Short mmCIF file of C-alpha atoms and ligand atoms in Angstrom, two decimals:
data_model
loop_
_atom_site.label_atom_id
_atom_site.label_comp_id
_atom_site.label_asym_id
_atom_site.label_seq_id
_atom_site.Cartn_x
_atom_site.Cartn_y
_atom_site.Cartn_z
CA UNK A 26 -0.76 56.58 2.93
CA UNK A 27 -1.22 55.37 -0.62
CA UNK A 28 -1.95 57.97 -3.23
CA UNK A 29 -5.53 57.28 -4.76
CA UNK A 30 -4.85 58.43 -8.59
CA UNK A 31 -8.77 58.44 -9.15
CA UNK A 32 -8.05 56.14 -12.07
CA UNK A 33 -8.13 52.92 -10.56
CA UNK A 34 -11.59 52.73 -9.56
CA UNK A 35 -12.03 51.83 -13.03
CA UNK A 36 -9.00 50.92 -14.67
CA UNK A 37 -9.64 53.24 -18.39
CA UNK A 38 -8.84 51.19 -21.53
CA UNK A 39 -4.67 51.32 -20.86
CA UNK A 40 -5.00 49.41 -17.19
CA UNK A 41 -7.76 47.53 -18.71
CA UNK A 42 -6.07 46.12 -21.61
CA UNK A 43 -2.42 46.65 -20.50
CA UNK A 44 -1.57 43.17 -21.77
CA UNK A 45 -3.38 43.96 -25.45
CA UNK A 46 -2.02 47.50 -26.24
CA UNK A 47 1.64 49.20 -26.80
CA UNK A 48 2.05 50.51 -23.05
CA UNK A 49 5.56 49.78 -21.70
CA UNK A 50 6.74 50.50 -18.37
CA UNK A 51 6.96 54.39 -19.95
CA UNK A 52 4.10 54.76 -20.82
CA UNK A 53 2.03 57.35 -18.72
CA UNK A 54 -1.10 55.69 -17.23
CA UNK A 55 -3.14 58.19 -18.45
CA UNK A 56 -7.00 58.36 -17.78
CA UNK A 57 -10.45 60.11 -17.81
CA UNK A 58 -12.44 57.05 -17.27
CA UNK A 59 -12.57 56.22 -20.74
CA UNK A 60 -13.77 52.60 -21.85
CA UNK A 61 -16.32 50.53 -20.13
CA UNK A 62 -19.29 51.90 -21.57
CA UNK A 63 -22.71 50.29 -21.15
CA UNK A 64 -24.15 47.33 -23.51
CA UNK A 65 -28.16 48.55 -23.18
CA UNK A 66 -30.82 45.86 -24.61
CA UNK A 67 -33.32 47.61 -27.02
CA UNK A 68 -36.75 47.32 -25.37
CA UNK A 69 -38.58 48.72 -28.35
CA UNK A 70 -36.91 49.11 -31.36
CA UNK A 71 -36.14 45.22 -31.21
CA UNK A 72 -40.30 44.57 -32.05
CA UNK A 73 -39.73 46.41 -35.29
CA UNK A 74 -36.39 44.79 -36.30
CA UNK A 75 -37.21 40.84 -35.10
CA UNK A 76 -33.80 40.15 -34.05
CA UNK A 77 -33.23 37.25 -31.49
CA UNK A 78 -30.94 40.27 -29.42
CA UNK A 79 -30.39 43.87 -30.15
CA UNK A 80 -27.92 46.06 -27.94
CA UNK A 81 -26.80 49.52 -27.95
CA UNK A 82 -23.10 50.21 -27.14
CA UNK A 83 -23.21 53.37 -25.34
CA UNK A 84 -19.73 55.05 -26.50
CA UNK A 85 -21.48 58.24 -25.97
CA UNK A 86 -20.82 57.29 -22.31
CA UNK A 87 -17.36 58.10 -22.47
CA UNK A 88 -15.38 61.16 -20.53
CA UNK A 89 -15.81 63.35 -23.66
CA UNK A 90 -19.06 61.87 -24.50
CA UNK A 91 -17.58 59.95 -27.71
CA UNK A 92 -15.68 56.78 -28.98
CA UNK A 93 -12.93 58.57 -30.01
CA UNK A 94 -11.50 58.83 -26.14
CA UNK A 95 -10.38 55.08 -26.30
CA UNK A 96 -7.91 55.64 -28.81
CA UNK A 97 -6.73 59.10 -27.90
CA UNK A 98 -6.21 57.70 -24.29
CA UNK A 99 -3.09 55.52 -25.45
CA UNK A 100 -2.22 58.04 -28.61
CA UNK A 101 -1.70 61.00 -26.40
CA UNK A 102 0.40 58.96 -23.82
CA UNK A 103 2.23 57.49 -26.59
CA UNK A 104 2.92 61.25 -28.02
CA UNK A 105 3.90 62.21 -24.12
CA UNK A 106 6.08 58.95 -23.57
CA UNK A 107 7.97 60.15 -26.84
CA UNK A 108 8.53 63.66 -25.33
CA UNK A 109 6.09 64.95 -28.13
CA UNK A 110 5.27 68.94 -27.39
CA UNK A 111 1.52 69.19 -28.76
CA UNK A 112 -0.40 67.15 -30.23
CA UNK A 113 -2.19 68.13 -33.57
CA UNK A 114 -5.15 66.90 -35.03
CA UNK A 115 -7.94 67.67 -38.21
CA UNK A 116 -11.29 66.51 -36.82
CA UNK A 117 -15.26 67.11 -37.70
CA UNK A 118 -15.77 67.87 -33.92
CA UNK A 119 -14.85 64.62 -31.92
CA UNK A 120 -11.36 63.75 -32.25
CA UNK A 121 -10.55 67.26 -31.41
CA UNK A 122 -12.66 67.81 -28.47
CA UNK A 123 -10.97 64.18 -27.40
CA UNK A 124 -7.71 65.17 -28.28
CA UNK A 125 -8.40 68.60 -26.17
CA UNK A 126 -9.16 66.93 -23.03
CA UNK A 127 -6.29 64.30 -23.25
CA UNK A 128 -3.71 67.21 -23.96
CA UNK A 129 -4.99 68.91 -21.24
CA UNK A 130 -4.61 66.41 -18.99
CA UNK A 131 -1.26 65.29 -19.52
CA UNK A 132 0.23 68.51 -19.92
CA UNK A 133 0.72 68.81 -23.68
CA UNK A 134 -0.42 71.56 -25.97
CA UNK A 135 -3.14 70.85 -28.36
CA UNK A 136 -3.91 72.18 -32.26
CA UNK A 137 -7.26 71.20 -33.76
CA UNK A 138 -7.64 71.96 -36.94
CA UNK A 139 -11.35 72.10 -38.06
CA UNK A 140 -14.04 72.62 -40.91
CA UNK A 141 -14.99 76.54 -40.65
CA UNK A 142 -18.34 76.48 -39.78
CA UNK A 143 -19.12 72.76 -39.89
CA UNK A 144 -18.55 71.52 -36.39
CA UNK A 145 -21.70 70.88 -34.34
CA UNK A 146 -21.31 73.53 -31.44
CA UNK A 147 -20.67 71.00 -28.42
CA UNK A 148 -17.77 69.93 -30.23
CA UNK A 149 -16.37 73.48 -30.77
CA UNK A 150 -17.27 74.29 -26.67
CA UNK A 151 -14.96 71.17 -25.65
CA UNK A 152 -11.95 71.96 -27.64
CA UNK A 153 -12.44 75.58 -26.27
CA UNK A 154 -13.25 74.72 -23.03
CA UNK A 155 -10.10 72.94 -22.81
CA UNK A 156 -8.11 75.33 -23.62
CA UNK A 157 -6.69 73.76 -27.55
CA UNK A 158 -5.75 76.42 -30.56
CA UNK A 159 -8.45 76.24 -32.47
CA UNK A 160 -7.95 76.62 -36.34
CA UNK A 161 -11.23 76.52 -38.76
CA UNK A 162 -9.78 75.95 -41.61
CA UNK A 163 -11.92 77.38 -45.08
CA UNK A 164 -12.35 74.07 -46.26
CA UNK A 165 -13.32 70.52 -45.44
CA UNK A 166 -12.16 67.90 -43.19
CA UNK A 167 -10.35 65.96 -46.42
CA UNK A 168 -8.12 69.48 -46.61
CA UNK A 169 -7.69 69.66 -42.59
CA UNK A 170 -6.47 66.03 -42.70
CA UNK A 171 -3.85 66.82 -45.57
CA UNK A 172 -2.78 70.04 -44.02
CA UNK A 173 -2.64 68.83 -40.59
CA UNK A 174 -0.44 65.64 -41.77
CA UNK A 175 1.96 67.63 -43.36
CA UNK A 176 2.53 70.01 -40.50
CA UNK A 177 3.75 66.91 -38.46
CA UNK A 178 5.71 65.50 -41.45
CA UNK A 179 7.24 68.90 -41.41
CA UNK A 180 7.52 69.52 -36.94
CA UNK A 181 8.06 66.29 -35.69
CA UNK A 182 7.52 67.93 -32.29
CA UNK A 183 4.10 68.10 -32.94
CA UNK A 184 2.47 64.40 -32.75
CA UNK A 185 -0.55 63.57 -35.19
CA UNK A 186 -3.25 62.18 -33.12
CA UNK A 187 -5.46 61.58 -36.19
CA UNK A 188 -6.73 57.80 -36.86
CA UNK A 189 -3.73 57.72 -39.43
CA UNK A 190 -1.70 57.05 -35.92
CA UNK A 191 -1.53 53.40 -35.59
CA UNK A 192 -2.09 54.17 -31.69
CA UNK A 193 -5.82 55.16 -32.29
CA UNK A 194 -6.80 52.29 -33.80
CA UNK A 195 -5.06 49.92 -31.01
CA UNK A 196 -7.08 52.22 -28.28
CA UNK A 197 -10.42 52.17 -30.02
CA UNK A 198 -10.24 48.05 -30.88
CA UNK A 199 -10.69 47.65 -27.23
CA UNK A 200 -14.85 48.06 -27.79
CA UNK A 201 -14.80 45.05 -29.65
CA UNK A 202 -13.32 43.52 -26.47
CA UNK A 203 -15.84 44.53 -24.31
CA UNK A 204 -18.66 43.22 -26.61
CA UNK A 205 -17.13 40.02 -26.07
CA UNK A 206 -16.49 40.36 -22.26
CA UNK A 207 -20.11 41.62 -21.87
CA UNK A 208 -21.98 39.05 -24.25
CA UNK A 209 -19.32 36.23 -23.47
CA UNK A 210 -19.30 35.73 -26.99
CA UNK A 211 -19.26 38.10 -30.28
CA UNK A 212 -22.31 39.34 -31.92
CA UNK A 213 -23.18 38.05 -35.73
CA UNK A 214 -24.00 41.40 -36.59
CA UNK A 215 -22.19 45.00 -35.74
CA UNK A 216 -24.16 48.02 -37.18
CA UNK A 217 -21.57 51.14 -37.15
CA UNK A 218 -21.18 54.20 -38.88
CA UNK A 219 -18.12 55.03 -41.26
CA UNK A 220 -16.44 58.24 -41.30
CA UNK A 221 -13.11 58.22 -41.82
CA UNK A 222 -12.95 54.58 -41.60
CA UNK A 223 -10.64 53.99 -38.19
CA UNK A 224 -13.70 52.92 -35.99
CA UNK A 225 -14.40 49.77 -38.48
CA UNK A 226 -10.95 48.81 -38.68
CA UNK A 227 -10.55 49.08 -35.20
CA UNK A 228 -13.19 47.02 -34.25
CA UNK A 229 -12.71 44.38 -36.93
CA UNK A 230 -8.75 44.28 -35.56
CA UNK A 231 -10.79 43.82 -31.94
CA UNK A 232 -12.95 41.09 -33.03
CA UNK A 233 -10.40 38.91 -35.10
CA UNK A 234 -7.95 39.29 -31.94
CA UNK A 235 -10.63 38.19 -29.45
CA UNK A 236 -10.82 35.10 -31.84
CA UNK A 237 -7.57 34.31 -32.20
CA UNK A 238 -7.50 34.44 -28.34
CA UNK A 239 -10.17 32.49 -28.07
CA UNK A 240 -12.09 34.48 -25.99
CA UNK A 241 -14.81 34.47 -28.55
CA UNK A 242 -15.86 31.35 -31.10
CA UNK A 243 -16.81 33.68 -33.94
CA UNK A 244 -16.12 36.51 -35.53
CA UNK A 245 -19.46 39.18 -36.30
CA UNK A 246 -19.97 40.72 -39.89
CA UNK A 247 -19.63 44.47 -39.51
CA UNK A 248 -22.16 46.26 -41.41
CA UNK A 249 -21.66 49.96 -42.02
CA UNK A 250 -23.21 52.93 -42.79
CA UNK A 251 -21.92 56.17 -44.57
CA UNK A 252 -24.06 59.29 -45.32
CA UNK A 253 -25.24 59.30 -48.76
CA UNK A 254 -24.29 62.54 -49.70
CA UNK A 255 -20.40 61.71 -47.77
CA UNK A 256 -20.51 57.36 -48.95
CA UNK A 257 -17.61 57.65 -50.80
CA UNK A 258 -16.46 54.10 -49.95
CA UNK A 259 -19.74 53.01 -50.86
CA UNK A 260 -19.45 54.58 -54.45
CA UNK A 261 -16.12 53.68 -54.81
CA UNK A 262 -14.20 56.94 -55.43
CA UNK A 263 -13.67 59.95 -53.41
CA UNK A 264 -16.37 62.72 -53.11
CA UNK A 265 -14.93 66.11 -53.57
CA UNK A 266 -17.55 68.16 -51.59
CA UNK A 267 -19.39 65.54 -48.86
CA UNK A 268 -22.73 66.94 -48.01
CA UNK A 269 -24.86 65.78 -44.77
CA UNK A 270 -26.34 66.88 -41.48
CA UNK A 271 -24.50 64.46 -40.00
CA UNK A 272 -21.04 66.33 -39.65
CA UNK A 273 -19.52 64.22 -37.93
CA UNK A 274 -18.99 61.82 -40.88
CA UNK A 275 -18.77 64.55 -44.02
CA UNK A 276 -15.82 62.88 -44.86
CA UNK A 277 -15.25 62.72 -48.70
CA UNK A 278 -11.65 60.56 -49.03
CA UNK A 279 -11.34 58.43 -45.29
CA UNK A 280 -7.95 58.04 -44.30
CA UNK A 281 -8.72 54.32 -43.20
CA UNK A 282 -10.35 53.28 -46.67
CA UNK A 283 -8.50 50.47 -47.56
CA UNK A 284 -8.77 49.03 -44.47
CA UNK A 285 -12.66 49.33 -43.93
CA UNK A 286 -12.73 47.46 -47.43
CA UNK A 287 -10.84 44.98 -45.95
CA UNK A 288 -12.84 44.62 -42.76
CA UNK A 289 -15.91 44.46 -44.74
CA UNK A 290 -14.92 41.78 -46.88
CA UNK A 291 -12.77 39.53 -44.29
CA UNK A 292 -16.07 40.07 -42.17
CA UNK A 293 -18.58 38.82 -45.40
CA UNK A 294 -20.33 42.45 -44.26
CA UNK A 295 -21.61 45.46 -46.19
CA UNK A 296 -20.89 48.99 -46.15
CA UNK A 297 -23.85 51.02 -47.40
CA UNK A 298 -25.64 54.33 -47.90
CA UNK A 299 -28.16 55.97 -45.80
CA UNK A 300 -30.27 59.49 -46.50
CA UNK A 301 -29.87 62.92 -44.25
CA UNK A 302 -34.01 62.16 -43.77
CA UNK A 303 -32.91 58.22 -43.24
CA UNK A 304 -30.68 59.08 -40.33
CA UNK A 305 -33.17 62.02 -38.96
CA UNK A 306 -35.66 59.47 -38.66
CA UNK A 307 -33.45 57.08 -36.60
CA UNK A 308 -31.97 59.49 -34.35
CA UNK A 309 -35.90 60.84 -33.45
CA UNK A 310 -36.79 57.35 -32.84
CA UNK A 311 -33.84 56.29 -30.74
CA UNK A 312 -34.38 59.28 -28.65
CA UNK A 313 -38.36 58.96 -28.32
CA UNK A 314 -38.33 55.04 -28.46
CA UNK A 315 -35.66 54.02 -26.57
CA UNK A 316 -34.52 57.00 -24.35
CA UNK A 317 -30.90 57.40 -26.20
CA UNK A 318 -29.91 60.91 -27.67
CA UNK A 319 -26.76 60.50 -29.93
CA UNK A 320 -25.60 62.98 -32.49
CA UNK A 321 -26.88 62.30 -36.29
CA UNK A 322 -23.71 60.43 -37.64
CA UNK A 323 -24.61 57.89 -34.71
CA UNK A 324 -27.64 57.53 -35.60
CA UNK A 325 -26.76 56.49 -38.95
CA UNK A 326 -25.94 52.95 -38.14
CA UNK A 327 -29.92 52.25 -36.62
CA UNK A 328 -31.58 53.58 -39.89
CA UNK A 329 -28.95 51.17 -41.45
CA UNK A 330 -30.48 48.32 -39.54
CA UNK A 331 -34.01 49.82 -40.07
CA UNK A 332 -33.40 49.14 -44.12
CA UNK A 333 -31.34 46.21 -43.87
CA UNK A 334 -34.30 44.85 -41.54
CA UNK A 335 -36.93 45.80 -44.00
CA UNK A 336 -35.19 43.59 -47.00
CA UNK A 337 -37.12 40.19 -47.59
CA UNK A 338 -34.22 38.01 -46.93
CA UNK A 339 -34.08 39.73 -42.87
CA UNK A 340 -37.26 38.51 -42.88
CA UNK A 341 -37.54 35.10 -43.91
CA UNK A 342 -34.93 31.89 -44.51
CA UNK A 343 -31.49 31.41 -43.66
CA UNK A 344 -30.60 35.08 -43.65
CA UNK A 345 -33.25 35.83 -41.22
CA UNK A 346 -32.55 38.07 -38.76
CA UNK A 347 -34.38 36.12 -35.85
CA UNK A 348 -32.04 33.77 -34.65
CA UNK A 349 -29.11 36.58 -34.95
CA UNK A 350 -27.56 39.02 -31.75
CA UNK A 351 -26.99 42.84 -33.04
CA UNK A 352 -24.84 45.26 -31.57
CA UNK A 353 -24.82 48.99 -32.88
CA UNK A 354 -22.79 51.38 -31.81
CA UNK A 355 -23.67 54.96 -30.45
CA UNK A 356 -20.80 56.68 -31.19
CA UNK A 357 -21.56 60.11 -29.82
CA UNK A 358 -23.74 62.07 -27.66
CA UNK A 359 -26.65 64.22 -28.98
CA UNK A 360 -25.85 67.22 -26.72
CA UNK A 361 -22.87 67.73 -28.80
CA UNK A 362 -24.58 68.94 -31.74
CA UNK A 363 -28.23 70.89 -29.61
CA UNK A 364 -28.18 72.77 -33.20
CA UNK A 365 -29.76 69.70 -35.12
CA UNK A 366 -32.29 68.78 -32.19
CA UNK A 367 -33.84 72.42 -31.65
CA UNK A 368 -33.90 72.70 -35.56
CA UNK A 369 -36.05 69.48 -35.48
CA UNK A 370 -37.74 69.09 -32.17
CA UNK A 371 -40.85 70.59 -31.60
CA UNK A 372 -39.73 73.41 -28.83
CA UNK A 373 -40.98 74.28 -25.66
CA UNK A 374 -44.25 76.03 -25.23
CA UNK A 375 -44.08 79.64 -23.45
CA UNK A 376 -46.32 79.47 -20.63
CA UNK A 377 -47.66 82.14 -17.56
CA UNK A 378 -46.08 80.91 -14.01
CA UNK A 379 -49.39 80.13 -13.05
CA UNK A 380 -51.02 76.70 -12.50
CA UNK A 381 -54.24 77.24 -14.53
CA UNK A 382 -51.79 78.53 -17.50
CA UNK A 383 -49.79 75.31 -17.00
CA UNK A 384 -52.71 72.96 -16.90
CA UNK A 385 -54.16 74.77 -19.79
CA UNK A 386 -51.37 73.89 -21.59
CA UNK A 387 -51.18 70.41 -20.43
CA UNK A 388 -54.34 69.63 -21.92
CA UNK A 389 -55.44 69.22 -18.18
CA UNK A 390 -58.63 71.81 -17.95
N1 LIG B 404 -19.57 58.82 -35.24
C1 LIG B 404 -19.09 59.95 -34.71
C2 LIG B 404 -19.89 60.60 -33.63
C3 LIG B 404 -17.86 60.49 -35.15
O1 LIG B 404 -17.39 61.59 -34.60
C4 LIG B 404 -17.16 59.83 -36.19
C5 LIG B 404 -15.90 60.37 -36.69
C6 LIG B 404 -17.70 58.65 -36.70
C7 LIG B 404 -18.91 58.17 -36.21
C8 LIG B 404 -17.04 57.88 -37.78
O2 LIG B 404 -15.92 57.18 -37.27
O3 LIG B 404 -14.19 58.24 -38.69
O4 LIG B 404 -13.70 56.18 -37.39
O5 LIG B 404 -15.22 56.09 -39.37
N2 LIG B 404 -15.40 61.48 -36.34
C9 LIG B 404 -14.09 61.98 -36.72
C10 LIG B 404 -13.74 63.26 -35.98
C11 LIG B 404 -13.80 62.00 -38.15
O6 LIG B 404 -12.94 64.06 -36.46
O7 LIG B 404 -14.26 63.46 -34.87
P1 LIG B 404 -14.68 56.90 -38.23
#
């Protein structure tokens, strides 16, 4: 009887995109289910913006609830095709929760080395949950990163799974392909938040590859968005102690910097600056207006395209924002960080278990 692997159903990014990405013949098929996340049209928030299309690309949606799955899919079966022991990583909360679940699935060990007391508590649950060595490390992610890079310059056996490894950013360029495959053409605009830069340069790699391939007859301009208190790309030097609420992006020196420069220029795009109360805004609206909770840094890309839509020139004239198709992307899922939405949300009301008390409350007697 043929063995169903549980996999094929739907492919994951490696199957997927076997013809686009490092795999060899041994390479472990590894997958979760990762990739193949949902393109959503904007019913609501599209009125306020004035866009011809605007879409949401649900990378929330994937096994581990974030982006980073696609490119630690084909980084973790790289590590295991190379007879790597553990693999290692520094993360805010995603890439290790990611890294986690991919160890644990193929049989390697995994070391996460995170910000003490700065990961959103979902984040911390995965890595736990899947049984990685957790180190919070009493600093911030810029110190993790530099520590955790030269443990695996140092023990080769343990494989950095960190967006410095070129396999990440092959794995995660495989959203841009699925923008394409979904809109049968690219966007003109991508609105994305920037971190530690590997999601912008993987998606510019995806786009300009799609071209050349001619599976798409332009290429979009990215637009990102970095916190302002954690923008150093957008002030042009490092930021020695990043500050935000969105901790998923507290990032003070990205790793991918020079390459999200380059993205943003080869793309004519922008990468600005939006507030903590900029990105709180978005993230309440996205979840009220549209029915999407994603964590904070997520959210950061929609208040980008709230204030780039509020500038005169989205408005009106050639820049206009009318005629053009917008793709954002919701990078990870709100119930990762429940801290930041019970600190915001109005909670529940306490009520009797009795119908009168519950109609009382309803505003129904
Ligand atoms: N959104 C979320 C939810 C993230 O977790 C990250 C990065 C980003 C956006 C920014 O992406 O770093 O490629 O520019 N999280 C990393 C981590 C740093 O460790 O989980 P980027």
């Amino acid at each position: 009887m043929e063995r169903l692997t549980g996999t094929s159903a739907t492919g994951g990014v490696l199957e997927r995109y076997r013809d686009r990405l490092p795999v060899t013949d041994d390479t472990p098929m590894l997958s979760l289910g990762e990739g193949g996340t949902p393109l959503v049209s904007s019913r609501r928030l599209i009125e306020r913006i004035g866009c011809k299309d605007l879409y949401f690309k649900l990378e929330m949606c994937n096994p581990t609830s974030s982006f980073k799955d696609r490119g630690m899919v084909l980084a973790v079966a790289k590590a295991a095709e190379a007879n790597a022991q553990a693999v290692l990583c520094a993360s805010t909360g995603n890439t290790s929760a990611s890294a986690a679940a991919y160890a644990a699935h193929s049989g390697l060990d995994a070391f996460v080395l995170v910000p003490h007391g700065r990961i959103a508590g979902g984040k911390l649950a995965q890595a736990v949950a899947h049984g990685a060595r957790v180190l919070a490390v009493r600093g911030n992610f810029d110190d993790a990163l530099a520590i955790a890079r030269r443990v695996s310059e140092k023990h080769p056996v343990f494989s950095l799974v960190n967006s410095v490894n070129p396999h990440r950013i092959e794995g995660q360029k495989t959203a841009a392909f699925e923008i394409v495959d979904d809109l049968g053409e690219a966007p003109d605009l991508l609105f994305i938040p920037v971190g530690n830069a590997g999601n912008i340069t993987a998606y510019w790699r995806g786009f300009v590859e799609y071209y050349q391939a001619e599976r798409a007859s332009r290429k979009p301009r990215l637009i990102g968005w970095q916190a302002a208190g954690a923008a150093p790309i957008v002030r042009g030097e490092p930021v020695d102690d990043p500050q935000t609420v969105a901790t998923a992006i507290r990032i003070g020196n990205p790793a991918s910097w020079e390459s999200a420069v380059a993205a943003r220029d080869e793309s004519g795009g922008e990468i600005n600056a939006v507030t903590d109360d900029e990105i709180l805004d978005a993230y309440h609206l996205l979840a009220e207006e549209e029915g999407i909770f994603c964590e904070p840094a997520s959210a950061a890309c929609v208040a980008g395209l709230l204030k780039y839509a509020a500038r005169p020139e989205a408005l009106e004239g050639p820049e206009s924002l009318r005629d053009q198709t917008i793709v954002c992307v919701i990078t990870g899922h709100g119930l990762k960080d429940p801290e930041t939405a019970l600190a915001t949300e109005t909670e529940a009301t306490e009520v009797d278990a009795d119908l009168a008390a519950v109609e009382s409350a309803m505003g129904l007697s």
